[in-house]
mmCIF file with all atom_site columns, C-alpha atoms in Angstrom:
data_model
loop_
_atom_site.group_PDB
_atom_site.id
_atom_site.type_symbol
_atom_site.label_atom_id
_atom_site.label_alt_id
_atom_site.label_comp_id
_atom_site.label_asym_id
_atom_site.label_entity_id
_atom_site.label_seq_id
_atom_site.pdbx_PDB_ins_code
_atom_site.Cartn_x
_atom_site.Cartn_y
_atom_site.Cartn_z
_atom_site.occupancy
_atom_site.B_iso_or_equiv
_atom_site.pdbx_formal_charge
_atom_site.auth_seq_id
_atom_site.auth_comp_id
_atom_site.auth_asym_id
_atom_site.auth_atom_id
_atom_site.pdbx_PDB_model_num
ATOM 1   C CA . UNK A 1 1   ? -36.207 44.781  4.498   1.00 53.00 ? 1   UNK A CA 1
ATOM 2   C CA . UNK A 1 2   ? -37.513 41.419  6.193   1.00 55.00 ? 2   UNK A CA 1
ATOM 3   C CA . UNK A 1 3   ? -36.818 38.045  5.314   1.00 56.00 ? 3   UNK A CA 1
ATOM 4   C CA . UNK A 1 4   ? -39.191 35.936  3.693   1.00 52.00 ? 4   UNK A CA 1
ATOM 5   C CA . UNK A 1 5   ? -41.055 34.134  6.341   1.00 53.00 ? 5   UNK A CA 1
ATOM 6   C CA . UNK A 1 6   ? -40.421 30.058  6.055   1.00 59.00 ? 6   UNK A CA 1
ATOM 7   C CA . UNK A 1 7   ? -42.668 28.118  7.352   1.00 67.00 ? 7   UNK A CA 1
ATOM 8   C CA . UNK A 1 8   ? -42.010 24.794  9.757   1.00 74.00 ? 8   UNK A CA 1
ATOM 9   C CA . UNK A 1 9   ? -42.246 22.822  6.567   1.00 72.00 ? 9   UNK A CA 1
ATOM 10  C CA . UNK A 1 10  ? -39.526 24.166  4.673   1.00 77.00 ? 10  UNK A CA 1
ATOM 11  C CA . UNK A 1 11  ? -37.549 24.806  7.539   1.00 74.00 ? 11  UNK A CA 1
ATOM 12  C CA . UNK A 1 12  ? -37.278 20.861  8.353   1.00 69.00 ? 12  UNK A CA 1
ATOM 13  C CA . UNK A 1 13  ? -36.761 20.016  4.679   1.00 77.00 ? 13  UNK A CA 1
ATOM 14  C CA . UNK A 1 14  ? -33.960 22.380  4.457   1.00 72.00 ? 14  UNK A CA 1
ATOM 15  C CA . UNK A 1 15  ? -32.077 21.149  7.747   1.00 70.00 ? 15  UNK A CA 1
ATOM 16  C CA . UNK A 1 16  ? -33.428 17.441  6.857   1.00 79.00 ? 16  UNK A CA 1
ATOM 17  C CA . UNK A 1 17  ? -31.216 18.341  3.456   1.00 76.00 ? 17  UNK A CA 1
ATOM 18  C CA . UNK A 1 18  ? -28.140 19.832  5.114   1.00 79.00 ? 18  UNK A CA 1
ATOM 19  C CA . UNK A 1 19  ? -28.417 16.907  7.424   1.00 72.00 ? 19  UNK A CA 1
ATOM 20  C CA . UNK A 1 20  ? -28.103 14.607  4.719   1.00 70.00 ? 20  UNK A CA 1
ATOM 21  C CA . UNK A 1 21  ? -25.341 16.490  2.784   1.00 72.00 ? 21  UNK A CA 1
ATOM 22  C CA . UNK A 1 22  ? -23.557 16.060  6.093   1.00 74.00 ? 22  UNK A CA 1
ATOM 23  C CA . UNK A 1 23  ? -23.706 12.139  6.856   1.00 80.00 ? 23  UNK A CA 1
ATOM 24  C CA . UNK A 1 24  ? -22.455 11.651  2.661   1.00 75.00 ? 24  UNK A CA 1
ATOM 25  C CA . UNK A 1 25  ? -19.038 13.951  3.530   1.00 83.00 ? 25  UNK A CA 1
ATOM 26  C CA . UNK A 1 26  ? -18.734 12.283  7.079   1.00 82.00 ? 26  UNK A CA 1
ATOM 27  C CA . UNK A 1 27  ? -19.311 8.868   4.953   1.00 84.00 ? 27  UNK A CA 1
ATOM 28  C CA . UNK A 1 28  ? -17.134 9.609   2.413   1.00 87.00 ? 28  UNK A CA 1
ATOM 29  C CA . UNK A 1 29  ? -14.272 10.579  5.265   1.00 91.00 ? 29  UNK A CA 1
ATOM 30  C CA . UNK A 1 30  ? -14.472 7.778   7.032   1.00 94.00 ? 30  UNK A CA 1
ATOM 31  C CA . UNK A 1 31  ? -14.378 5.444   4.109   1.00 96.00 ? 31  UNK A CA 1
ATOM 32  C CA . UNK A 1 32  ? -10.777 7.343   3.119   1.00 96.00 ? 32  UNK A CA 1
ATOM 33  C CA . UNK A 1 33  ? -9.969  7.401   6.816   1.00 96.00 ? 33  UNK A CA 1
ATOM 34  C CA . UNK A 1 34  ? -10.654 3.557   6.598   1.00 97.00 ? 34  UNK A CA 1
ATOM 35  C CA . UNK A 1 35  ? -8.256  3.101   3.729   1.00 98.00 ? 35  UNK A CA 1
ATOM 36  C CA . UNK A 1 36  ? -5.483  4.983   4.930   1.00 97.00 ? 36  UNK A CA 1
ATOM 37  C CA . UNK A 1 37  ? -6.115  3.024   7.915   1.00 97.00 ? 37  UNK A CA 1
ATOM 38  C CA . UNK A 1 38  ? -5.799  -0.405  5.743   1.00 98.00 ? 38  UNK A CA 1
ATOM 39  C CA . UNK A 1 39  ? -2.513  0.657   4.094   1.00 98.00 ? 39  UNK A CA 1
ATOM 40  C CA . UNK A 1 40  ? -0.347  1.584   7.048   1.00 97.00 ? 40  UNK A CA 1
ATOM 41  C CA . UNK A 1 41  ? -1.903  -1.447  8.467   1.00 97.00 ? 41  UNK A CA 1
ATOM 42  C CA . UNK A 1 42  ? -0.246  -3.390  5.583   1.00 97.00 ? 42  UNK A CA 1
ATOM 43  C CA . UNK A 1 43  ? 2.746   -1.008  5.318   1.00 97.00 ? 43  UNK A CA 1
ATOM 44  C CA . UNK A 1 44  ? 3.678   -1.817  9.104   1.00 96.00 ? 44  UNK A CA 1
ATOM 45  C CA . UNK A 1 45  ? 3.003   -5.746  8.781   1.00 95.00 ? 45  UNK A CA 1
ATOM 46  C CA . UNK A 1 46  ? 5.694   -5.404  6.009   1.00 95.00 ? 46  UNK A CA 1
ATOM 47  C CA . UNK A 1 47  ? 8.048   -4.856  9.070   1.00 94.00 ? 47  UNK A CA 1
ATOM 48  C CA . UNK A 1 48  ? 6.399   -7.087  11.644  1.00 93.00 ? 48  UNK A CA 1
ATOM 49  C CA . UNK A 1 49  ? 4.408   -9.625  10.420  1.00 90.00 ? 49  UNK A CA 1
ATOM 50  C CA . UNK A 1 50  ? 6.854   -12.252 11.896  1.00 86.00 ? 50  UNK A CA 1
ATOM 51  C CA . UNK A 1 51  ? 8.902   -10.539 14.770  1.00 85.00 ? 51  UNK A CA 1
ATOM 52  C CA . UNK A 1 52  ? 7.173   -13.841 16.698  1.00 85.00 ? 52  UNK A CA 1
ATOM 53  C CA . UNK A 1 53  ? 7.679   -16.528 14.089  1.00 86.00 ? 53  UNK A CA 1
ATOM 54  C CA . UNK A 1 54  ? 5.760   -17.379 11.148  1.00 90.00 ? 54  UNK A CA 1
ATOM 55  C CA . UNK A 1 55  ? 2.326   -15.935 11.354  1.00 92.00 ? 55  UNK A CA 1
ATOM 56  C CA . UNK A 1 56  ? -0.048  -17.491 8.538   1.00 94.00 ? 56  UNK A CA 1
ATOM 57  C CA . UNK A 1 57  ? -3.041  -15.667 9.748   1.00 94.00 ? 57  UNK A CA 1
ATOM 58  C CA . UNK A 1 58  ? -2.346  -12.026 9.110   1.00 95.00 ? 58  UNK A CA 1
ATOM 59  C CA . UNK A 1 59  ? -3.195  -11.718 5.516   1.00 97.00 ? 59  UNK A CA 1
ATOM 60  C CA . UNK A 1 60  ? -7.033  -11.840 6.483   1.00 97.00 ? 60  UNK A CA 1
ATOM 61  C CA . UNK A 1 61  ? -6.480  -8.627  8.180   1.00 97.00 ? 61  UNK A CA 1
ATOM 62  C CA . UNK A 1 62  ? -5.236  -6.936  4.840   1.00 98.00 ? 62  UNK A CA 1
ATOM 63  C CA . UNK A 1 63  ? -6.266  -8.725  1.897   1.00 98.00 ? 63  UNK A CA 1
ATOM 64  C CA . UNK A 1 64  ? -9.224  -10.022 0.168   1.00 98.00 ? 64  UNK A CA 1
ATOM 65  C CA . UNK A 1 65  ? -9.244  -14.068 -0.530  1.00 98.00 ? 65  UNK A CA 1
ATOM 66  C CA . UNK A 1 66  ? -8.514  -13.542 -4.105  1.00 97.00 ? 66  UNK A CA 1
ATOM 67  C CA . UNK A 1 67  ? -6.064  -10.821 -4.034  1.00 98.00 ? 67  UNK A CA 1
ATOM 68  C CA . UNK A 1 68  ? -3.163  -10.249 -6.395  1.00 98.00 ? 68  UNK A CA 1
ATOM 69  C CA . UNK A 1 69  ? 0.408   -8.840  -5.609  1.00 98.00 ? 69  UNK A CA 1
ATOM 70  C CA . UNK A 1 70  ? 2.788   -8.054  -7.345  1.00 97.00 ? 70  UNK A CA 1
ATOM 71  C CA . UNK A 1 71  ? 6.470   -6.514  -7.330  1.00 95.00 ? 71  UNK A CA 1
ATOM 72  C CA . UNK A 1 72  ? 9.444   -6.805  -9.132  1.00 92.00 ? 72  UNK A CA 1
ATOM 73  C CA . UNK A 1 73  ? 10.508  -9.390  -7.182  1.00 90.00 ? 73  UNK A CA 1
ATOM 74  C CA . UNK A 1 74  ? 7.343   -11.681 -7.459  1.00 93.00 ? 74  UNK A CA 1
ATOM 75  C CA . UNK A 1 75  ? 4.097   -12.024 -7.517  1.00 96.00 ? 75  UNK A CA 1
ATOM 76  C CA . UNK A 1 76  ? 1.297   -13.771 -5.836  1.00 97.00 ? 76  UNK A CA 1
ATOM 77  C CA . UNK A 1 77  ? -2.725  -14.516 -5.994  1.00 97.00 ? 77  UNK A CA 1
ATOM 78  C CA . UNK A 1 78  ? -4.643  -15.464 -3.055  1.00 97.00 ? 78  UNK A CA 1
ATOM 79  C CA . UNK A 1 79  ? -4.806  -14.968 0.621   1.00 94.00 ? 79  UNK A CA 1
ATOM 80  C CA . UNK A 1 80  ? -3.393  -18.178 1.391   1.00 92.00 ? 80  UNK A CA 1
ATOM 81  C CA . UNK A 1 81  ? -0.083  -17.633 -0.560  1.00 96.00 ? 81  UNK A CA 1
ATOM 82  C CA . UNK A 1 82  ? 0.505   -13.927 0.640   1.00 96.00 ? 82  UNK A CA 1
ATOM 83  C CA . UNK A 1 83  ? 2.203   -14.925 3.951   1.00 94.00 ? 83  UNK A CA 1
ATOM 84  C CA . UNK A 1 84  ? 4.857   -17.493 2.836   1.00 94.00 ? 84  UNK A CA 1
ATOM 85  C CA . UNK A 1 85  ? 5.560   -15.154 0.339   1.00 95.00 ? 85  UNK A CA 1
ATOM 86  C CA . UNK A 1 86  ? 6.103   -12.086 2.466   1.00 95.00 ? 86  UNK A CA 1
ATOM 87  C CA . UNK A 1 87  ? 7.850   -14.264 5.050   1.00 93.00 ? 87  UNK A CA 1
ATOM 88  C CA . UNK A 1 88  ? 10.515  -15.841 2.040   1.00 91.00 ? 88  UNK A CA 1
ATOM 89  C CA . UNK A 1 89  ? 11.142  -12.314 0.667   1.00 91.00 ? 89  UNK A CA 1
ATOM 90  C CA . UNK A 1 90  ? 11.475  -10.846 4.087   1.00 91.00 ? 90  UNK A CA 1
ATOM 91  C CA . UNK A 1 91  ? 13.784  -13.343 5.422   1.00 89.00 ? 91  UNK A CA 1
ATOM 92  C CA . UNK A 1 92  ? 16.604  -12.320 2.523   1.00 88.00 ? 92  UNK A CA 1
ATOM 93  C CA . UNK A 1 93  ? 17.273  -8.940  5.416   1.00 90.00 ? 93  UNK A CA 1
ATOM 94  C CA . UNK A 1 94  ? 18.074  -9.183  8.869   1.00 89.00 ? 94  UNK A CA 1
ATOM 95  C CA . UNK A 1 95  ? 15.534  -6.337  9.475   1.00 90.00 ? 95  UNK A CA 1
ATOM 96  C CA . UNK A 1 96  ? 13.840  -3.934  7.155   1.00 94.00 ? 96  UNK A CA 1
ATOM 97  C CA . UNK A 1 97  ? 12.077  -0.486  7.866   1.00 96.00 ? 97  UNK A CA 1
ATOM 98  C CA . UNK A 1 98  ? 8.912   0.889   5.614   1.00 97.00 ? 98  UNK A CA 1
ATOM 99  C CA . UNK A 1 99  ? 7.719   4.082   4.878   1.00 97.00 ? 99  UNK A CA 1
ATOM 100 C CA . UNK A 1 100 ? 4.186   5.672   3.565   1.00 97.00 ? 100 UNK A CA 1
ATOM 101 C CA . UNK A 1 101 ? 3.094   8.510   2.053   1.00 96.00 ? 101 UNK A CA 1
ATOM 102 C CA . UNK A 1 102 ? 1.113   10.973  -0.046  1.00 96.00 ? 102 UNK A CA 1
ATOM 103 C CA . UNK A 1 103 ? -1.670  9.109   -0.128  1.00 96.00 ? 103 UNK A CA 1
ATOM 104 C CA . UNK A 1 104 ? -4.217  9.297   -3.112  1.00 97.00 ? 104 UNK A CA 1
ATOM 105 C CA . UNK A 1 105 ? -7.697  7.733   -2.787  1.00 97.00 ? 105 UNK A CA 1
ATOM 106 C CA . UNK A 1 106 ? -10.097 7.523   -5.095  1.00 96.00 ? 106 UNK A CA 1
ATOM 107 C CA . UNK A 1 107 ? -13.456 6.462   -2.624  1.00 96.00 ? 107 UNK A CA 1
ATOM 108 C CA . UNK A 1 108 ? -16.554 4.992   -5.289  1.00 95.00 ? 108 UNK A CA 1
ATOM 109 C CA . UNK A 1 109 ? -18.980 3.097   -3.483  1.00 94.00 ? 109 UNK A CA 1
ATOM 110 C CA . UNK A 1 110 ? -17.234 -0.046  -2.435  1.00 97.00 ? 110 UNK A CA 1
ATOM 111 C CA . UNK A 1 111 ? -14.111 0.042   -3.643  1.00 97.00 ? 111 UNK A CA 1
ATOM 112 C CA . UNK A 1 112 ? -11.867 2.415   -3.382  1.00 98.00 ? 112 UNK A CA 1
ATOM 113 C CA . UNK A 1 113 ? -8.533  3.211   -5.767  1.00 98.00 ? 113 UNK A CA 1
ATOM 114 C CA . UNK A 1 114 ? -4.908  3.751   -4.252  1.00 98.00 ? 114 UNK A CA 1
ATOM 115 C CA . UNK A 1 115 ? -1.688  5.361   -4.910  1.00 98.00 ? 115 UNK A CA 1
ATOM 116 C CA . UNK A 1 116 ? 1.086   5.642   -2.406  1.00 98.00 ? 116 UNK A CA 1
ATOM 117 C CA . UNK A 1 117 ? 4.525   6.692   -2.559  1.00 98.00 ? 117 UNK A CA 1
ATOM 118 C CA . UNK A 1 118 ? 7.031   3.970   -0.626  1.00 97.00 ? 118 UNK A CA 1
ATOM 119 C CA . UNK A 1 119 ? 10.509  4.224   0.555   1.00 98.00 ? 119 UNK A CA 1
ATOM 120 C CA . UNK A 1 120 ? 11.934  0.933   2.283   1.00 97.00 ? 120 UNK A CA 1
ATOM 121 C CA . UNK A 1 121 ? 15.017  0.305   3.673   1.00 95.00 ? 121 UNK A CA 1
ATOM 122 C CA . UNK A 1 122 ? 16.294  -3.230  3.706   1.00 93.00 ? 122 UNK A CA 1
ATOM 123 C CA . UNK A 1 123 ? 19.427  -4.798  6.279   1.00 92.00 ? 123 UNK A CA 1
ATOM 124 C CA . UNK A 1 124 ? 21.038  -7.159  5.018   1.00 89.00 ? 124 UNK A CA 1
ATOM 125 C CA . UNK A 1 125 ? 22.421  -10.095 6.808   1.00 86.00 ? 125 UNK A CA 1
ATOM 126 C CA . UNK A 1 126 ? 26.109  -10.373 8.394   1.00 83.00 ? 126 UNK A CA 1
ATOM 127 C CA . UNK A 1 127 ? 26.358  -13.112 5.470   1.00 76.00 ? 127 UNK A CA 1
ATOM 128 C CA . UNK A 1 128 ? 24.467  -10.718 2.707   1.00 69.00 ? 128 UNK A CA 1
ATOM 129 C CA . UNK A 1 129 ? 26.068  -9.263  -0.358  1.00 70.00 ? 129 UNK A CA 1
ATOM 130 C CA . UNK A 1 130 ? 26.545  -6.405  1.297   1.00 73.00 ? 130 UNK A CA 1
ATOM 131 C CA . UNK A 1 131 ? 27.316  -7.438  4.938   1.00 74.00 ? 131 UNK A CA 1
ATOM 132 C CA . UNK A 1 132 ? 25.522  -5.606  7.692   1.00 72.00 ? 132 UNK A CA 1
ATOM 133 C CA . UNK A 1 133 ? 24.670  -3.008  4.606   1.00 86.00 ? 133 UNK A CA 1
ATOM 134 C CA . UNK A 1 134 ? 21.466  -1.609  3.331   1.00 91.00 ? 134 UNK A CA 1
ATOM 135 C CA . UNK A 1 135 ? 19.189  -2.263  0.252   1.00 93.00 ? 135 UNK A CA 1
ATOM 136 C CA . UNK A 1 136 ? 17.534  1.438   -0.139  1.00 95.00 ? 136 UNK A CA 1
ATOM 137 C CA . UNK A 1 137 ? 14.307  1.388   -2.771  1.00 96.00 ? 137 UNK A CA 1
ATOM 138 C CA . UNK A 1 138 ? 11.783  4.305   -3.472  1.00 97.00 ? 138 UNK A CA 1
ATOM 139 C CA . UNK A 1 139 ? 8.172   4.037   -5.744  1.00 97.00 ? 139 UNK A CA 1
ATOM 140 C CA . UNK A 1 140 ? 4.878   3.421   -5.146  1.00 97.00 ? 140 UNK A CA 1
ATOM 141 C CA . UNK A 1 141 ? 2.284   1.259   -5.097  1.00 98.00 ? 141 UNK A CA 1
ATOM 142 C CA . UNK A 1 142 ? -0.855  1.443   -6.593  1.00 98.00 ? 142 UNK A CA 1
ATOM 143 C CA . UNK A 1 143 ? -4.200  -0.472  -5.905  1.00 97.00 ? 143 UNK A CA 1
ATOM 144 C CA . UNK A 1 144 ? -7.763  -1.388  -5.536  1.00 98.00 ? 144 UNK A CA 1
ATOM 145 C CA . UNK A 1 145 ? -9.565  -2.268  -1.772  1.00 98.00 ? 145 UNK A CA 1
ATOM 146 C CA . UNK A 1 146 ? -12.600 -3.398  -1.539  1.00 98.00 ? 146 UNK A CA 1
ATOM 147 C CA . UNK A 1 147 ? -15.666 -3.322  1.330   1.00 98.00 ? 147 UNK A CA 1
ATOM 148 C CA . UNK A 1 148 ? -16.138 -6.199  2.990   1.00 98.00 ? 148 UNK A CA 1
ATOM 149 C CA . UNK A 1 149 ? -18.298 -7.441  6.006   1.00 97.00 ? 149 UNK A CA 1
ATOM 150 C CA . UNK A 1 150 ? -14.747 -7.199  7.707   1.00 96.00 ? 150 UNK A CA 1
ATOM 151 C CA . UNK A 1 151 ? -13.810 -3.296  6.551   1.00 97.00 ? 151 UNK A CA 1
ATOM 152 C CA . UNK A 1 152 ? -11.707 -2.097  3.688   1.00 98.00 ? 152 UNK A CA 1
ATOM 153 C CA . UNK A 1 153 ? -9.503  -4.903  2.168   1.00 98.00 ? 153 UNK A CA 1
ATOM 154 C CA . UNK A 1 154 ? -7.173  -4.964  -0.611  1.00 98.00 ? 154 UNK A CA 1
ATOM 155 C CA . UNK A 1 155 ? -7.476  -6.674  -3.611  1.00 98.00 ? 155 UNK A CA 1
ATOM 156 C CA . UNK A 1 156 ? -5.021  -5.685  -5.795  1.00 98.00 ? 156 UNK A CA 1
ATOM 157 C CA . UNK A 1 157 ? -1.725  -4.743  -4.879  1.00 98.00 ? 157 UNK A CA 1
ATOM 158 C CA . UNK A 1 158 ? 1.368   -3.599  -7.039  1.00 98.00 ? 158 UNK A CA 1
ATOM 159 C CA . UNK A 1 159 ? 4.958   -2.156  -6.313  1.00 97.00 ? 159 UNK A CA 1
ATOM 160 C CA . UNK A 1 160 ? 6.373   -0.210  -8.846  1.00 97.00 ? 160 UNK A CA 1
ATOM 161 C CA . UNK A 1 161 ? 10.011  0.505   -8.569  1.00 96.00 ? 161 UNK A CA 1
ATOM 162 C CA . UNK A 1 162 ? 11.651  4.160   -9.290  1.00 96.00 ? 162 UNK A CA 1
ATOM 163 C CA . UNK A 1 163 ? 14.918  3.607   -7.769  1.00 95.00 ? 163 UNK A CA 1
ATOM 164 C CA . UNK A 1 164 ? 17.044  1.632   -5.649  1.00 93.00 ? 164 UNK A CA 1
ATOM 165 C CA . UNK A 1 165 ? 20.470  1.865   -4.060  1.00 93.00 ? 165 UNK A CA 1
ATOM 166 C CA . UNK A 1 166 ? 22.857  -1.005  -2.791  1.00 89.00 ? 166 UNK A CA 1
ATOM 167 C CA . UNK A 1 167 ? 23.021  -4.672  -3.293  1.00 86.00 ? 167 UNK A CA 1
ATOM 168 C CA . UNK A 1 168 ? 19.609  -6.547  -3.719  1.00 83.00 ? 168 UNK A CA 1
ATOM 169 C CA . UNK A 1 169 ? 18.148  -9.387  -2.325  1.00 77.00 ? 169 UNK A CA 1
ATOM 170 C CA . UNK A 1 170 ? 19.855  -13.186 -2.264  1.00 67.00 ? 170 UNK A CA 1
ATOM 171 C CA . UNK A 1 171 ? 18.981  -15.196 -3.229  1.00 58.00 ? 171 UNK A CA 1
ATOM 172 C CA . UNK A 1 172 ? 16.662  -12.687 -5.528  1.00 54.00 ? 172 UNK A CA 1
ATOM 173 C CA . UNK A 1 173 ? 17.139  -10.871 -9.343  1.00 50.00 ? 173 UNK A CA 1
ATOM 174 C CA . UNK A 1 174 ? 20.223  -8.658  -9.505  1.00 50.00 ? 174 UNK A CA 1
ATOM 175 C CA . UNK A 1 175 ? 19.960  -4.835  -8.702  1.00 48.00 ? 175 UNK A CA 1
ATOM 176 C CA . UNK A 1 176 ? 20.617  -3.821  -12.245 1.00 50.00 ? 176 UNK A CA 1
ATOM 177 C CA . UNK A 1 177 ? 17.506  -6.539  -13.867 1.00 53.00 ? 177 UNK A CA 1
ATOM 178 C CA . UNK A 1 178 ? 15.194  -5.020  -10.322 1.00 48.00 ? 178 UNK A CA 1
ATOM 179 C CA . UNK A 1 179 ? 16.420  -0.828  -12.338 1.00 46.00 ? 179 UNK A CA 1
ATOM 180 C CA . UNK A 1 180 ? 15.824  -2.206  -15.707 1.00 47.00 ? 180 UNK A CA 1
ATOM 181 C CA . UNK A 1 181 ? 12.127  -1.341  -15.484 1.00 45.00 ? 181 UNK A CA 1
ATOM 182 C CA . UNK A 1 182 ? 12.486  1.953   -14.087 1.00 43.00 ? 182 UNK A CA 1
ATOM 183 C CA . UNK A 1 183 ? 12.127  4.970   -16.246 1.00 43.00 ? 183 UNK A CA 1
ATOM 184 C CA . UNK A 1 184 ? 15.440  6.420   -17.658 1.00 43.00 ? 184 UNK A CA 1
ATOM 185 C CA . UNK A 1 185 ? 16.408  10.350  -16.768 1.00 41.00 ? 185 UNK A CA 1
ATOM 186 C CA . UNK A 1 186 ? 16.020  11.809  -20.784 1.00 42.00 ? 186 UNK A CA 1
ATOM 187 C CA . UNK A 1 187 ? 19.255  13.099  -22.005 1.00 47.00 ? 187 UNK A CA 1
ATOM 188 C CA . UNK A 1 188 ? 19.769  16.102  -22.877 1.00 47.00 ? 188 UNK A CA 1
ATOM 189 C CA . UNK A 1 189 ? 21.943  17.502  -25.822 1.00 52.00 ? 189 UNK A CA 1
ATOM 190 C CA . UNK A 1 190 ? 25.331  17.978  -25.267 1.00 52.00 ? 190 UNK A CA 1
ATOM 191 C CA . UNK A 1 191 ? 26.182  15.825  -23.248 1.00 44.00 ? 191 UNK A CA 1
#
C-alpha cells in the first residue's frame, strides 16, 4: 500500500500549521516562565529589598502603578506606597527568610492568574517578644499580573494565612487576632 501522494501545497500548509501550533505552546511557556520569573523576583525582594538601606525604587520592578496588597497585617494600593510599607513591616525582624512554591498559573492573554504556597520565617530582634526567636507562618498568596511594555507585573497581590507559630510582629496585631482568620481543624465526635 502507498501513501497518498501530497503535493508541495499541502505539504507547506501542513508544516506552516505545525509551525504555528508550535510558536502558541513556546508563547504560552514563556509567558508562565515569565511569571514564575516575576514571583520569585518578588518573593526574594521580600528578603532583600533593603540589605543597602531604604530602596524606594524596587516596586517598579514587581508591581503595576495601581497595584493592591494585602495581608493580614496590612494593606496597601499603589506603587508608590509598596516600599515604605514593606520596609516598616520588615523592619519589626532582624532578618527574615522566604520560601515559594507549587506554583499555579492561569496564562489568558495579558494577564495571567496566580496561586502560590508561602512559608516565611521571621527573626526577631534581640529586643523582640521573643528575643533572638522566630515568627514561623505558612499560606499562600494568590493574584493577578499583568503585561506590560516592561514584562509581567503584578497587580493584585494577597497573603492568606493558614498557620503561624511563635510570637508576631511589634509593634503589629497579636498572633492569636493574625490565627483568627484561619480555617479551624473540624472536630470530630468524641472528643
Amino acid at each position: 500500500m502507498t501513501s497518498p501522494s501530497l503535493d508541495r501545497a499541502d505539504t507547506v500548509t501542513a508544516l506552516r500549521s505545525e509551525l504555528d501550533a508550535l510558536r502558541a505552546e513556546f508563547g504560552a511557556l514563556a509567558d508562565r516562565a515569565a511569571v514564575v520569573e516575576l514571583v520569585d523576583r518578588y518573593i526574594t525582594l521580600l528578603d532583600t529589598q533593603d540589605d543597602h538601606g531604604f530602596d524606594p525604587t524596587w516596586p517598579a520592578t514587581v508591581f503595576t502603578p495601581d497595584c493592591r496588597l494585602e495581608f493580614p497585617v496590612g494593606a496597601v494600593e499603589g506603587r508608590e506606597r509598596a516600599a515604605a510599607f514593606h520596609h516598616d513591616r520588615k523592619s519589626r525582624f532582624a532578618r527574615t527568610h522566604h520560601l515559594a512554591a507549587n506554583y499555579g498559573i492561569r496564562v489568558s492573554g495579558d494577564t495571567a492568574r496566580i496561586r502560590v504556597h508561602l512559608v516565611a520565617s521571621h527573626v526577631h530582634h534581640e529586643d523582640g517578644p521573643d528575643p533572638d526567636g522566630r515568627f514561623d507562618i505558612g499560606g499562600y498568596s494568590e493574584g493577578e499580573a499583568v503585561r506590560t511594555p516592561d514584562g509581567w507585573r503584578l497587580h493584585r497581590w494577597r497573603f492568606r494565612l493558614v498557620w503561624s507559630d511563635g510570637a508576631g510582629p511589634r509593634p503589629g496585631p497579636d498572633p492569636r487576632e493574625l490565627r483568627s482568620s484561619q480555617p479551624r481543624p473540624r472536630q470530630t465526635k468524641g472528643r
